[in-house]
Amino acid sequence: MIEMTNLTKRYGSFTALENLTLTIDKGTVFGFVGPNGAGKSTTFSILATLLAPSDGSAYVNGYDVTKNPKQVRRHIGYVPDFFGVYDQFKVNEYLDFYGASYGISSAERKAIIPQLLELVNLTEKADSYVDLLSRGMKQRLCLARALIHDPEVLILDEPASGLDPRARVEMRGILRELKNMDKTIIISSHILPELSEICDELGVIENGRLIASGNVGDIELQLQGQKTLLVTVKDNVEQAARFFEDDPNVVQINRDEQNGQLLQLSYQGSDDEQMALLKKAVNSDLSILTLSQKQTNLEDVFMEITKGGE
Amino acid sequence: MGRLQALFINPVLNKEIKLRFRSFKNFLGIFLFLAVCGAVSLAFIYIETQFSHDHFTASDSRNLFMLLSMGQLGLIVFITPGLTAGAISGEREKQTLNIMLTTQQSSTSIILSKLFSSILFLTLMLVASLPLYSIVFLYGGVSPQMVFVTFGCQLLTMLTIGSIGIMFSTLMKKTIVSTITTYGVMLFFVVGTIILFFIMLRFIVGVSQGPPGAGQSSHILPYLVLMLNPGVAMMTSFEKNMFVYQFQQLGIDWPLWLGFTLAYITMTVTALLIAIKRLRPAMRLKPTRKKKG
């Protein structure tokens, strides 16, 4: 797991990261969203022991990044946003070098490397020079490299940047596999729909501050203060509207112009309160056909809250 | 023993050697170096036998040895900064350093591997040139001790310049800046120290009017400057009387090789310690609660 408390990084008078407090549980895939310069890479660099924080603390699997950086490095696999490769290495040799750098024995490396290449779909490129790989392949190779010592935590900084749509789909598939392997993954990306699809939780960061975190619905609630519930009734729409109006958490009710049987409720209650309301509605004599929460377009929410800051 | 072994035989060193020796230009470098050394040796013998006298004496052989040794020292001084000054900054520019720093390799291991892999290439050049020395041994005039001292001096020079290059490479972000700085320091060591020595000597001797007698203090500063010069240190090991008069004028009777050895070992250790300390960021330690994960 990852735990950050009041994590701060200053460069002179400029504050790149301000009091970031966040806990990411084991096995969670956490997406970090924010415009360029928001502090995502700074956070990742601190977690990867490449940058010392100015204040606050960060723990990876219980190890303090400032006090036990070597232990932290043992538990993380890091893919930076920009990285180079040793062009004169072959794919096998590249992975072998990093495996040895983590103290993995030669016999173990020989067993692990084919498995990793299979995971990232590079088996047929094992004897190719790294220089000859496409960008997408290099990204996947770098991901395999980050997995060579079987870390519990993966720190992936923009792993899908610069990839064509096909390569992105492949990368997404690999991330799903890693999720199934119960890895704790912290990932940043500009591709919001992709993140919301893969991640269990998201954090929105802007100007070095975490302005919202949680699942997509939570973030909508935190950012907009309310979410939208959709209720379709068979008849007696007015009666249904009056029923929902009585709930103190329902801020506003709109009747859909095209579908007269559809009510849109602006709701500001918690998940528990929402559950209670829906249960009450189902048990009432209202003729409810469907009850659902409107799927949020996270990208719109993000653009709204960051005011196109990129 | 295992830890010590891990410092010198490790993945970074293996990688460096593999990448370095795989390239054709390194093979070409050694080939050209040997060709030049061979041509110089043969030309020297030809000139000595055709124009000076019709035979090649032990004294000529000794001169040839000195010529080859000084040539190789010049090569070391000229090439080592180029091989080492980009060792760390080059990785930074290629964007491979951060990944390497997140592995389990210690800073000491990375720095020493970088140094030794660079030096290993130069050492290979020196070792490859050993057969050329057989020409010298054929005619005599050179003692085995002289050969060992010469090689020792060359190796120490290589180690020190390499360490300084690695240090600048760690401290400076850009390879070009690091390379220029290292060459600048080398230029001072090779040329600057001699000029500074004679300026200081002239000033001191001019003031004190001759060698210091009883009760007069000795002047160590010019000696401290000259001992930084590897060429002069090596020449004084060939010609024992070289600079003796000047040192007498300064009231110093230590052999220059002693100062050179101590200075170069100290510089090597200091440069390496700085590089090791500065390779990774100093993760600030503050009293925080240890969590159990």
Coordinates of C-alpha atoms in Angstrom, one line a residue:
Chain A
M1 CA 0.0 0.0 0.0
I2 CA 1.0 3.6 -0.4
E3 CA 0.4 6.3 2.2
M4 CA 1.3 9.9 1.8
T5 CA 0.7 12.5 4.5
N6 CA 1.0 16.2 3.9
L7 CA 3.6 15.5 1.2
T8 CA 5.1 18.8 0.0
K9 CA 7.8 19.6 -2.5
R10 CA 9.1 23.2 -2.9
Y11 CA 11.6 24.5 -5.4
G12 CA 12.6 27.8 -3.9
S13 CA 9.4 29.9 -3.7
F14 CA 7.6 27.5 -6.2
T15 CA 5.5 24.8 -4.6
A16 CA 5.2 21.8 -6.9
L17 CA 3.3 19.7 -4.4
E18 CA 1.3 20.9 -1.4
N19 CA 0.2 18.9 1.5
L20 CA -0.8 15.8 -0.5
T21 CA -2.5 13.3 1.8
L22 CA -3.6 10.1 0.2
T23 CA -3.8 6.4 1.0
I24 CA -3.9 3.8 -1.7
D25 CA -4.8 0.3 -0.4
K26 CA -3.1 -2.9 -1.5
G27 CA -4.4 -4.2 -4.9
T28 CA -6.0 -0.9 -5.8
V29 CA -5.4 0.7 -9.2
F30 CA -5.3 4.4 -8.6
G31 CA -5.4 6.9 -11.4
F32 CA -3.8 10.3 -11.0
V33 CA -5.4 12.9 -13.2
G34 CA -4.2 16.5 -13.7
P35 CA -2.9 18.9 -16.2
N36 CA 0.8 19.2 -17.1
G37 CA 2.8 20.7 -14.2
A38 CA 0.1 19.7 -11.6
G39 CA 2.5 17.7 -9.5
K40 CA 1.9 14.1 -10.7
S41 CA 5.4 13.4 -11.8
T42 CA 6.8 15.1 -8.7
T43 CA 4.7 12.8 -6.5
F44 CA 5.8 9.7 -8.5
S45 CA 9.5 10.8 -8.3
I46 CA 9.2 11.1 -4.5
L47 CA 7.6 7.6 -4.3
A48 CA 10.4 6.2 -6.5
T49 CA 13.0 7.7 -4.2
L50 CA 14.3 9.9 -6.9
L51 CA 13.3 13.2 -5.2
A52 CA 13.4 14.2 -1.6
P53 CA 10.2 15.8 -0.3
S54 CA 10.4 19.2 1.4
D55 CA 7.9 18.2 4.0
G56 CA 5.5 15.5 5.0
S57 CA 6.0 11.7 4.7
A58 CA 5.4 9.0 2.2
Y59 CA 5.4 5.2 2.9
V60 CA 5.4 2.4 0.4
N61 CA 4.5 -1.0 1.9
G62 CA 5.3 0.5 5.3
Y63 CA 8.7 1.8 4.4
D64 CA 9.5 5.5 4.6
V65 CA 10.8 6.8 1.3
T66 CA 13.2 9.1 3.1
K67 CA 14.4 6.6 5.7
N68 CA 14.4 3.3 3.9
P69 CA 14.8 4.2 0.2
K70 CA 16.6 0.9 -0.6
Q71 CA 13.7 -1.1 0.9
V72 CA 11.2 1.1 -1.0
R73 CA 13.1 0.4 -4.3
R74 CA 12.8 -3.3 -3.7
H75 CA 9.0 -3.0 -3.5
I76 CA 8.3 -0.7 -6.5
G77 CA 8.5 -1.0 -10.2
Y78 CA 8.8 2.5 -11.8
V79 CA 8.0 3.5 -15.4
P80 CA 8.9 7.2 -15.8
D81 CA 7.1 9.5 -18.2
F82 CA 10.2 9.9 -20.4
F83 CA 12.8 7.2 -20.5
G84 CA 15.6 5.9 -22.7
V85 CA 16.9 2.5 -23.5
Y86 CA 20.3 1.1 -24.1
D87 CA 20.2 0.8 -27.9
Q88 CA 22.9 -1.7 -28.3
F89 CA 21.2 -4.2 -26.0
K90 CA 18.9 -6.9 -27.3
V91 CA 15.5 -7.2 -25.6
N92 CA 16.6 -10.3 -23.6
E93 CA 19.9 -8.7 -22.5
Y94 CA 18.0 -5.5 -21.5
L95 CA 15.8 -7.4 -19.1
D96 CA 18.6 -9.6 -18.0
F97 CA 20.6 -6.5 -17.0
Y98 CA 17.8 -5.1 -14.9
G99 CA 17.1 -8.5 -13.4
A100 CA 20.7 -8.7 -12.3
S101 CA 20.5 -5.1 -11.0
Y102 CA 17.8 -6.3 -8.6
G103 CA 20.0 -9.2 -7.4
I104 CA 17.9 -11.9 -9.2
S105 CA 20.0 -15.0 -9.9
S106 CA 20.9 -16.0 -13.4
A107 CA 18.8 -19.1 -13.3
E108 CA 15.7 -17.2 -12.0
R109 CA 16.2 -14.5 -14.7
K110 CA 16.3 -17.2 -17.4
A111 CA 12.9 -18.4 -16.1
I112 CA 11.3 -15.0 -15.5
I113 CA 12.2 -13.2 -18.7
P114 CA 10.2 -15.3 -21.2
Q115 CA 7.2 -15.0 -18.9
L116 CA 7.5 -11.2 -18.8
L117 CA 8.0 -11.0 -22.6
E118 CA 4.8 -13.1 -23.0
L119 CA 2.9 -10.8 -20.6
V120 CA 3.8 -7.8 -22.7
N121 CA 3.5 -9.5 -26.0
L122 CA 7.2 -9.2 -27.0
T123 CA 8.2 -12.9 -27.1
E124 CA 9.0 -12.8 -30.8
K125 CA 11.2 -9.7 -30.3
A126 CA 13.4 -11.4 -27.6
D127 CA 16.5 -11.3 -29.8
S128 CA 15.9 -8.0 -31.5
Y129 CA 17.9 -4.9 -30.6
V130 CA 16.0 -2.6 -28.4
D131 CA 16.8 0.2 -30.8
L132 CA 14.7 -1.4 -33.5
L133 CA 11.5 -1.6 -31.4
S134 CA 8.6 0.8 -31.9
R135 CA 7.6 3.3 -29.2
G136 CA 4.7 1.1 -28.1
M137 CA 7.0 -1.9 -27.9
K138 CA 9.6 0.1 -25.9
Q139 CA 6.8 1.2 -23.5
R140 CA 5.8 -2.4 -23.0
L141 CA 9.4 -3.5 -22.6
C142 CA 9.9 -0.8 -19.9
L143 CA 6.8 -2.2 -18.2
A144 CA 8.3 -5.7 -18.3
R145 CA 11.5 -4.2 -16.9
A146 CA 9.6 -2.7 -14.0
L147 CA 8.1 -6.1 -13.2
I148 CA 11.3 -8.1 -13.3
H149 CA 11.7 -8.2 -9.5
D150 CA 8.0 -8.9 -9.0
P151 CA 7.2 -5.6 -7.1
E152 CA 4.0 -5.2 -5.2
V153 CA 3.6 -1.6 -6.2
L154 CA 3.8 -0.2 -9.7
I155 CA 4.3 3.5 -10.4
L156 CA 3.5 4.2 -14.0
D157 CA 3.9 7.8 -15.1
E158 CA 2.0 8.4 -18.4
P159 CA 2.5 4.8 -19.7
A160 CA 0.2 5.4 -22.6
S161 CA 1.6 8.8 -23.8
G162 CA 2.7 8.9 -27.4
L163 CA 1.1 5.6 -28.3
D164 CA -1.2 5.0 -31.2
P165 CA -4.7 3.7 -30.5
R166 CA -3.8 0.1 -31.1
A167 CA -0.8 0.3 -28.7
R168 CA -3.0 2.0 -26.1
V169 CA -5.5 -0.9 -26.3
E170 CA -2.6 -3.4 -25.8
M171 CA -1.3 -1.4 -22.9
R172 CA -4.8 -1.3 -21.3
G173 CA -5.0 -5.1 -21.7
I174 CA -1.6 -5.5 -19.9
L175 CA -2.7 -3.2 -17.1
R176 CA -5.9 -5.3 -16.6
E177 CA -3.7 -8.4 -16.3
L178 CA -1.6 -6.7 -13.7
K179 CA -4.7 -5.7 -11.9
N180 CA -5.7 -9.3 -11.8
M181 CA -2.3 -10.1 -10.3
D182 CA -3.3 -8.0 -7.3
K183 CA -0.6 -5.4 -7.9
T184 CA -1.1 -2.0 -6.3
I185 CA -0.8 0.4 -9.3
I186 CA -0.6 4.2 -9.3
I187 CA -0.9 5.5 -12.8
S188 CA -1.1 8.9 -14.4
S189 CA -2.5 9.7 -17.8
H190 CA -4.1 12.4 -19.8
I191 CA -6.4 9.8 -21.4
L192 CA -9.2 10.2 -18.9
P193 CA -11.8 7.7 -20.3
E194 CA -9.1 5.0 -20.2
L195 CA -8.2 5.8 -16.6
S196 CA -11.7 5.8 -15.4
E197 CA -12.2 2.4 -17.1
I198 CA -9.2 0.7 -15.6
C199 CA -8.9 2.4 -12.2
D200 CA -10.6 1.5 -9.0
E201 CA -10.0 5.0 -7.7
L202 CA -9.0 8.4 -9.1
G203 CA -7.3 11.4 -7.7
V204 CA -7.5 14.8 -9.4
I205 CA -4.5 17.1 -8.8
E206 CA -4.1 20.7 -9.8
N207 CA -1.4 23.2 -8.9
G208 CA 0.2 20.7 -6.6
R209 CA -3.0 20.1 -4.6
L210 CA -5.2 17.1 -4.5
I211 CA -8.7 18.5 -5.2
A212 CA -10.7 15.3 -5.3
S213 CA -10.2 11.6 -4.9
G214 CA -12.3 8.4 -4.8
N215 CA -14.2 6.5 -7.4
V216 CA -15.7 8.3 -10.4
G217 CA -19.0 8.9 -8.7
D218 CA -17.3 10.2 -5.6
I219 CA -15.2 12.6 -7.6
E220 CA -18.2 14.0 -9.3
L221 CA -19.8 14.5 -5.9
Q222 CA -16.7 16.1 -4.5
L223 CA -16.2 18.3 -7.5
Q224 CA -19.7 19.2 -8.3
G225 CA -21.2 18.7 -4.8
Q226 CA -24.0 16.4 -6.3
K227 CA -24.7 13.5 -8.6
T228 CA -27.5 12.8 -10.9
L229 CA -29.9 9.9 -10.3
L230 CA -32.2 8.7 -13.1
V231 CA -35.6 7.3 -12.3
T232 CA -38.1 6.0 -14.9
V233 CA -41.7 5.4 -13.8
K234 CA -44.5 3.7 -15.7
D235 CA -47.2 6.2 -14.6
N236 CA -48.0 8.7 -11.9
V237 CA -44.9 10.8 -12.6
E238 CA -46.1 13.6 -10.5
Q239 CA -46.6 11.4 -7.5
A240 CA -43.0 10.1 -8.0
A241 CA -41.7 13.6 -8.2
R242 CA -43.4 14.6 -5.0
F243 CA -42.0 11.4 -3.3
F244 CA -38.4 12.3 -4.2
E245 CA -38.9 16.0 -3.4
D246 CA -39.5 15.1 0.2
D247 CA -35.9 13.8 0.5
P248 CA -33.7 16.5 1.9
N249 CA -30.7 15.4 -0.2
V250 CA -32.6 15.9 -3.5
V251 CA -31.7 19.4 -4.6
Q252 CA -33.6 19.6 -7.8
I253 CA -35.9 17.4 -10.0
N254 CA -36.0 17.7 -13.8
R255 CA -38.4 15.9 -16.0
D256 CA -36.8 14.8 -19.2
E257 CA -38.3 16.7 -22.1
Q258 CA -38.2 13.9 -24.6
N259 CA -39.0 11.0 -22.2
G260 CA -41.8 12.3 -20.0
Q261 CA -41.4 9.3 -17.7
L262 CA -37.8 10.0 -16.9
L263 CA -36.9 12.0 -13.8
Q264 CA -33.4 13.4 -13.3
L265 CA -32.7 14.0 -9.6
S266 CA -29.8 16.2 -8.5
Y267 CA -28.7 14.4 -5.4
Q268 CA -26.1 15.4 -2.8
G269 CA -26.4 12.5 -0.2
S270 CA -23.9 9.9 0.6
D271 CA -23.9 6.4 -0.9
D272 CA -25.6 5.0 2.2
E273 CA -28.3 7.7 2.1
Q274 CA -28.8 7.0 -1.6
M275 CA -29.2 3.3 -0.9
A276 CA -31.8 4.1 1.8
L277 CA -33.7 6.4 -0.6
L278 CA -33.8 3.9 -3.4
K279 CA -34.9 1.1 -1.0
K280 CA -37.7 3.3 0.2
A281 CA -38.7 4.1 -3.3
V282 CA -38.8 0.5 -4.4
N283 CA -40.9 -0.4 -1.3
S284 CA -43.3 2.4 -1.9
D285 CA -46.3 2.1 -4.2
L286 CA -44.6 4.0 -7.0
S287 CA -44.5 2.2 -10.3
I288 CA -40.7 2.5 -10.8
L289 CA -39.3 0.9 -13.9
T290 CA -35.6 1.7 -13.5
L291 CA -33.3 3.4 -11.0
S292 CA -29.8 4.3 -12.0
Q293 CA -27.0 6.8 -11.5
K294 CA -26.1 8.9 -14.5
Q295 CA -22.7 7.9 -15.9
T296 CA -20.4 10.8 -15.5
N297 CA -18.3 12.1 -18.3
L298 CA -15.2 12.5 -16.2
E299 CA -13.4 14.4 -19.0
D300 CA -16.1 17.1 -18.9
V301 CA -15.9 17.3 -15.1
F302 CA -12.1 17.4 -15.3
M303 CA -12.1 20.1 -17.9
E304 CA -14.6 22.1 -15.9
I305 CA -12.7 21.9 -12.6
T306 CA -9.3 22.5 -14.1
K307 CA -10.7 25.3 -16.3
G308 CA -8.7 24.0 -19.3
G309 CA -5.5 24.6 -17.3
E310 CA -3.3 22.6 -19.7
Chain B
M1 CA 34.1 -10.7 0.5
G2 CA 30.7 -11.1 -1.2
R3 CA 30.0 -7.4 -0.8
L4 CA 33.4 -6.4 -2.1
Q5 CA 32.9 -8.8 -5.1
A6 CA 29.5 -7.2 -5.7
L7 CA 31.1 -3.8 -5.9
F8 CA 33.5 -4.8 -8.7
I9 CA 31.7 -7.7 -10.5
N10 CA 28.1 -6.4 -11.0
P11 CA 25.5 -5.9 -13.6
V12 CA 26.4 -2.3 -14.4
L13 CA 30.0 -3.2 -15.0
N14 CA 28.9 -6.2 -17.2
K15 CA 26.6 -4.0 -19.1
E16 CA 29.2 -1.3 -19.6
I17 CA 31.8 -3.7 -20.8
K18 CA 29.3 -5.5 -23.1
L19 CA 28.1 -2.2 -24.7
R20 CA 31.5 -0.7 -24.9
F21 CA 33.3 -3.6 -26.4
R22 CA 30.5 -4.5 -28.8
S23 CA 31.0 -1.3 -30.8
F24 CA 33.2 -1.3 -33.8
K25 CA 34.7 2.1 -33.1
N26 CA 36.4 0.8 -30.0
F27 CA 38.1 -1.9 -32.0
L28 CA 39.1 0.7 -34.5
G29 CA 40.4 2.9 -31.7
I30 CA 42.7 0.2 -30.4
F31 CA 43.8 -0.7 -33.9
L32 CA 44.8 2.9 -34.8
F33 CA 46.5 3.4 -31.4
L34 CA 48.7 0.3 -31.9
A35 CA 49.4 1.3 -35.5
V36 CA 50.5 4.8 -34.4
C37 CA 52.6 3.4 -31.5
G38 CA 54.2 0.8 -33.9
A39 CA 55.0 3.5 -36.5
V40 CA 56.5 5.8 -33.9
S41 CA 58.7 3.0 -32.5
L42 CA 59.9 1.9 -36.0
A43 CA 60.5 5.5 -37.1
F44 CA 62.5 6.2 -33.9
I45 CA 64.7 3.2 -34.6
Y46 CA 65.1 4.1 -38.2
I47 CA 66.1 7.7 -37.5
E48 CA 68.5 6.6 -34.7
T49 CA 70.2 3.9 -37.0
Q50 CA 70.2 5.8 -40.3
F51 CA 70.9 9.4 -39.3
S52 CA 72.6 9.4 -35.8
H53 CA 74.7 6.3 -35.8
D54 CA 74.5 2.9 -37.5
H55 CA 73.6 1.0 -34.4
F56 CA 70.8 1.0 -31.8
T57 CA 72.2 1.2 -28.2
A58 CA 70.7 0.5 -24.8
S59 CA 70.6 4.2 -24.3
D60 CA 68.6 4.7 -27.5
S61 CA 66.3 1.9 -26.3
R62 CA 65.8 3.7 -23.0
N63 CA 64.9 6.9 -24.9
L64 CA 62.4 4.9 -27.0
F65 CA 60.9 3.6 -23.8
M66 CA 60.5 7.1 -22.4
L67 CA 59.1 8.3 -25.6
L68 CA 56.5 5.5 -25.7
S69 CA 55.7 5.9 -22.0
M70 CA 55.2 9.7 -22.3
G71 CA 53.1 9.2 -25.5
Q72 CA 50.9 6.8 -23.6
L73 CA 50.6 9.1 -20.7
G74 CA 49.6 11.8 -23.1
L75 CA 47.0 9.5 -24.5
I76 CA 45.6 8.7 -21.1
V77 CA 45.4 12.4 -20.2
F78 CA 43.7 13.1 -23.6
I79 CA 41.3 10.2 -23.7
T80 CA 40.3 9.5 -20.1
P81 CA 38.2 12.7 -19.7
G82 CA 36.3 11.8 -22.8
L83 CA 35.6 8.3 -21.6
T84 CA 34.5 9.3 -18.1
A85 CA 33.1 12.8 -18.1
G86 CA 29.9 11.5 -19.7
A87 CA 29.5 8.4 -17.7
I88 CA 26.7 9.6 -15.5
S89 CA 25.5 12.8 -17.3
G90 CA 25.3 10.7 -20.5
E91 CA 22.9 8.3 -18.7
R92 CA 20.9 11.3 -17.5
E93 CA 20.7 12.7 -21.1
K94 CA 19.7 9.3 -22.5
Q95 CA 17.0 9.2 -19.7
T96 CA 18.3 5.9 -18.4
L97 CA 19.7 7.2 -15.1
N98 CA 16.4 7.4 -13.2
I99 CA 15.6 3.8 -14.0
M100 CA 19.0 2.7 -13.0
L101 CA 18.7 4.6 -9.7
T102 CA 15.5 2.8 -8.8
T103 CA 17.2 -0.6 -8.9
Q104 CA 18.9 -2.2 -6.0
Q105 CA 22.4 -1.2 -7.3
S106 CA 24.1 0.9 -4.7
S107 CA 25.5 4.3 -5.6
T108 CA 29.0 3.0 -4.8
S109 CA 28.6 0.1 -7.1
I110 CA 27.3 2.3 -10.0
I111 CA 30.1 4.8 -9.7
L112 CA 32.9 2.3 -9.4
S113 CA 31.5 0.2 -12.3
K114 CA 31.3 3.3 -14.5
L115 CA 34.9 4.2 -13.5
F116 CA 36.3 0.7 -14.0
S117 CA 34.5 0.0 -17.3
S118 CA 36.0 3.3 -18.7
I119 CA 39.4 2.6 -17.4
L120 CA 39.3 -1.0 -18.5
F121 CA 39.2 0.1 -22.1
L122 CA 42.2 2.3 -21.7
T123 CA 44.0 -0.5 -19.7
L124 CA 43.3 -2.8 -22.7
M125 CA 45.0 -0.3 -24.9
L126 CA 48.0 -0.2 -22.7
V127 CA 48.2 -4.0 -22.4
A128 CA 47.7 -4.4 -26.1
S129 CA 50.7 -2.1 -26.6
L130 CA 52.9 -4.3 -24.4
P131 CA 54.4 -6.3 -27.4
L132 CA 55.7 -3.0 -28.7
Y133 CA 57.8 -2.7 -25.5
S134 CA 59.4 -6.0 -26.4
I135 CA 61.4 -3.9 -29.0
V136 CA 62.7 -1.9 -26.1
F137 CA 63.5 -5.0 -24.0
L138 CA 65.3 -6.5 -27.0
Y139 CA 67.9 -3.7 -26.9
G140 CA 68.0 -3.4 -23.0
G141 CA 68.6 -0.2 -21.1
V142 CA 65.3 -0.4 -19.1
S143 CA 65.0 -2.1 -15.8
P144 CA 61.9 -4.0 -14.8
Q145 CA 61.5 -1.6 -11.9
M146 CA 61.3 1.3 -14.3
V147 CA 58.6 -0.5 -16.3
F148 CA 56.5 -1.2 -13.2
V149 CA 56.9 2.4 -11.9
T150 CA 55.9 3.7 -15.3
F151 CA 52.8 1.5 -15.5
G152 CA 51.9 2.3 -11.9
C153 CA 52.2 6.0 -12.7
Q154 CA 50.0 5.6 -15.8
L155 CA 47.4 3.6 -14.0
L156 CA 47.2 6.1 -11.1
T157 CA 46.9 9.0 -13.5
M158 CA 44.1 7.1 -15.3
L159 CA 42.3 6.3 -12.1
T160 CA 42.5 9.9 -10.8
I161 CA 41.5 11.6 -14.1
G162 CA 38.7 9.0 -14.4
S163 CA 37.5 9.7 -10.9
I164 CA 37.5 13.5 -11.5
G165 CA 35.6 13.0 -14.8
I166 CA 33.0 10.8 -13.1
M167 CA 32.7 13.4 -10.3
F168 CA 32.0 16.2 -12.7
S169 CA 29.7 13.9 -14.7
T170 CA 27.7 13.4 -11.5
L171 CA 27.6 17.0 -10.4
M172 CA 26.9 18.5 -13.8
K173 CA 23.7 17.8 -15.8
K174 CA 25.2 18.2 -19.2
T175 CA 28.0 16.0 -20.6
I176 CA 29.5 18.8 -22.7
V177 CA 29.9 21.0 -19.6
S178 CA 31.3 18.1 -17.6
T179 CA 33.7 17.2 -20.4
I180 CA 35.0 20.7 -20.8
T181 CA 35.5 21.1 -17.1
T182 CA 37.4 17.8 -16.8
Y183 CA 39.6 18.8 -19.8
G184 CA 40.1 22.2 -18.1
V185 CA 41.4 20.5 -14.9
M186 CA 43.6 18.2 -17.0
L187 CA 45.1 21.2 -18.9
F188 CA 45.9 22.8 -15.6
F189 CA 47.5 19.6 -14.3
V190 CA 49.6 19.1 -17.4
V191 CA 50.5 22.7 -18.5
G192 CA 49.2 25.1 -15.8
T193 CA 51.2 23.4 -13.0
I194 CA 54.5 23.8 -14.8
I195 CA 53.9 27.5 -15.7
L196 CA 52.7 28.2 -12.1
F197 CA 55.7 26.3 -10.7
F198 CA 58.3 28.4 -12.5
I199 CA 56.5 31.6 -11.8
M200 CA 56.4 30.8 -8.1
L201 CA 60.0 29.6 -8.2
R202 CA 61.2 32.8 -9.8
F203 CA 59.3 34.8 -7.3
I204 CA 60.6 32.8 -4.3
V205 CA 64.2 32.5 -5.4
G206 CA 64.2 36.1 -6.5
V207 CA 63.1 37.1 -2.9
S208 CA 65.4 34.7 -0.9
Q209 CA 68.4 34.9 -3.3
G210 CA 69.4 31.3 -3.4
P211 CA 68.8 28.1 -1.5
P212 CA 67.5 28.4 2.1
G213 CA 70.2 28.0 4.7
A214 CA 69.9 27.1 8.3
G215 CA 67.0 28.9 10.0
Q216 CA 65.3 29.7 6.6
S217 CA 61.9 28.2 6.0
S218 CA 61.3 25.9 3.0
H219 CA 58.8 26.8 0.4
I220 CA 56.4 23.9 -0.2
L221 CA 53.8 25.6 -2.3
P222 CA 55.6 25.2 -5.7
Y223 CA 56.2 21.5 -4.8
L224 CA 52.5 21.1 -4.1
V225 CA 51.7 22.6 -7.5
L226 CA 54.2 20.5 -9.4
M227 CA 53.3 17.2 -7.8
L228 CA 49.9 17.5 -9.6
N229 CA 51.7 17.1 -12.9
P230 CA 51.7 13.4 -14.0
G231 CA 54.2 14.0 -16.8
V232 CA 56.8 15.7 -14.6
A233 CA 56.3 13.0 -11.9
M234 CA 57.0 10.3 -14.5
M235 CA 59.9 12.1 -16.0
T236 CA 61.5 12.5 -12.6
S237 CA 61.2 8.7 -12.1
F238 CA 63.2 8.3 -15.4
E239 CA 65.7 11.0 -14.7
K240 CA 66.4 11.2 -11.0
N241 CA 68.3 14.5 -11.3
M242 CA 65.4 16.3 -12.9
F243 CA 64.1 19.3 -10.8
V244 CA 66.5 18.4 -8.0
Y245 CA 68.2 21.8 -8.3
Q246 CA 64.9 23.6 -8.2
F247 CA 63.8 21.7 -5.2
Q248 CA 67.0 22.4 -3.4
Q249 CA 66.4 26.1 -4.0
L250 CA 63.0 25.6 -2.3
G251 CA 64.5 23.7 0.6
I252 CA 62.6 20.5 -0.3
D253 CA 64.1 17.1 -0.5
W254 CA 61.1 14.8 -0.9
P255 CA 61.0 13.0 -4.2
L256 CA 58.2 14.3 -6.5
W257 CA 56.7 10.8 -7.0
L258 CA 55.9 10.6 -3.3
G259 CA 53.8 13.9 -3.5
F260 CA 52.3 12.8 -6.8
T261 CA 51.2 9.4 -5.4
L262 CA 49.7 10.9 -2.3
A263 CA 48.0 13.7 -4.1
Y264 CA 46.5 11.5 -6.8
I265 CA 45.3 8.9 -4.3
T266 CA 43.7 11.6 -2.2
M267 CA 42.1 13.2 -5.3
T268 CA 40.8 9.8 -6.5
V269 CA 39.2 9.0 -3.1
T270 CA 37.7 12.5 -2.7
A271 CA 36.3 12.6 -6.2
L272 CA 34.7 9.2 -5.9
L273 CA 33.2 9.9 -2.5
I274 CA 31.7 13.1 -3.8
A275 CA 30.3 11.3 -6.8
I276 CA 28.9 8.5 -4.7
K277 CA 27.2 10.9 -2.3
R278 CA 25.7 13.1 -5.0
L279 CA 24.5 10.4 -7.4
R280 CA 21.2 9.9 -5.6
P281 CA 19.3 12.8 -3.9
A282 CA 19.9 13.2 -0.2
M283 CA 16.6 11.9 1.1
R284 CA 15.9 14.2 4.0
L285 CA 15.7 12.4 7.3
K286 CA 13.1 13.7 9.7
P287 CA 11.7 12.0 12.8
T288 CA 8.5 10.4 11.5
R289 CA 6.4 7.5 12.8
K290 CA 7.3 4.1 11.3
K291 CA 4.3 2.4 9.9
K292 CA 3.7 -1.3 9.5
G293 CA 2.3 -2.1 6.0

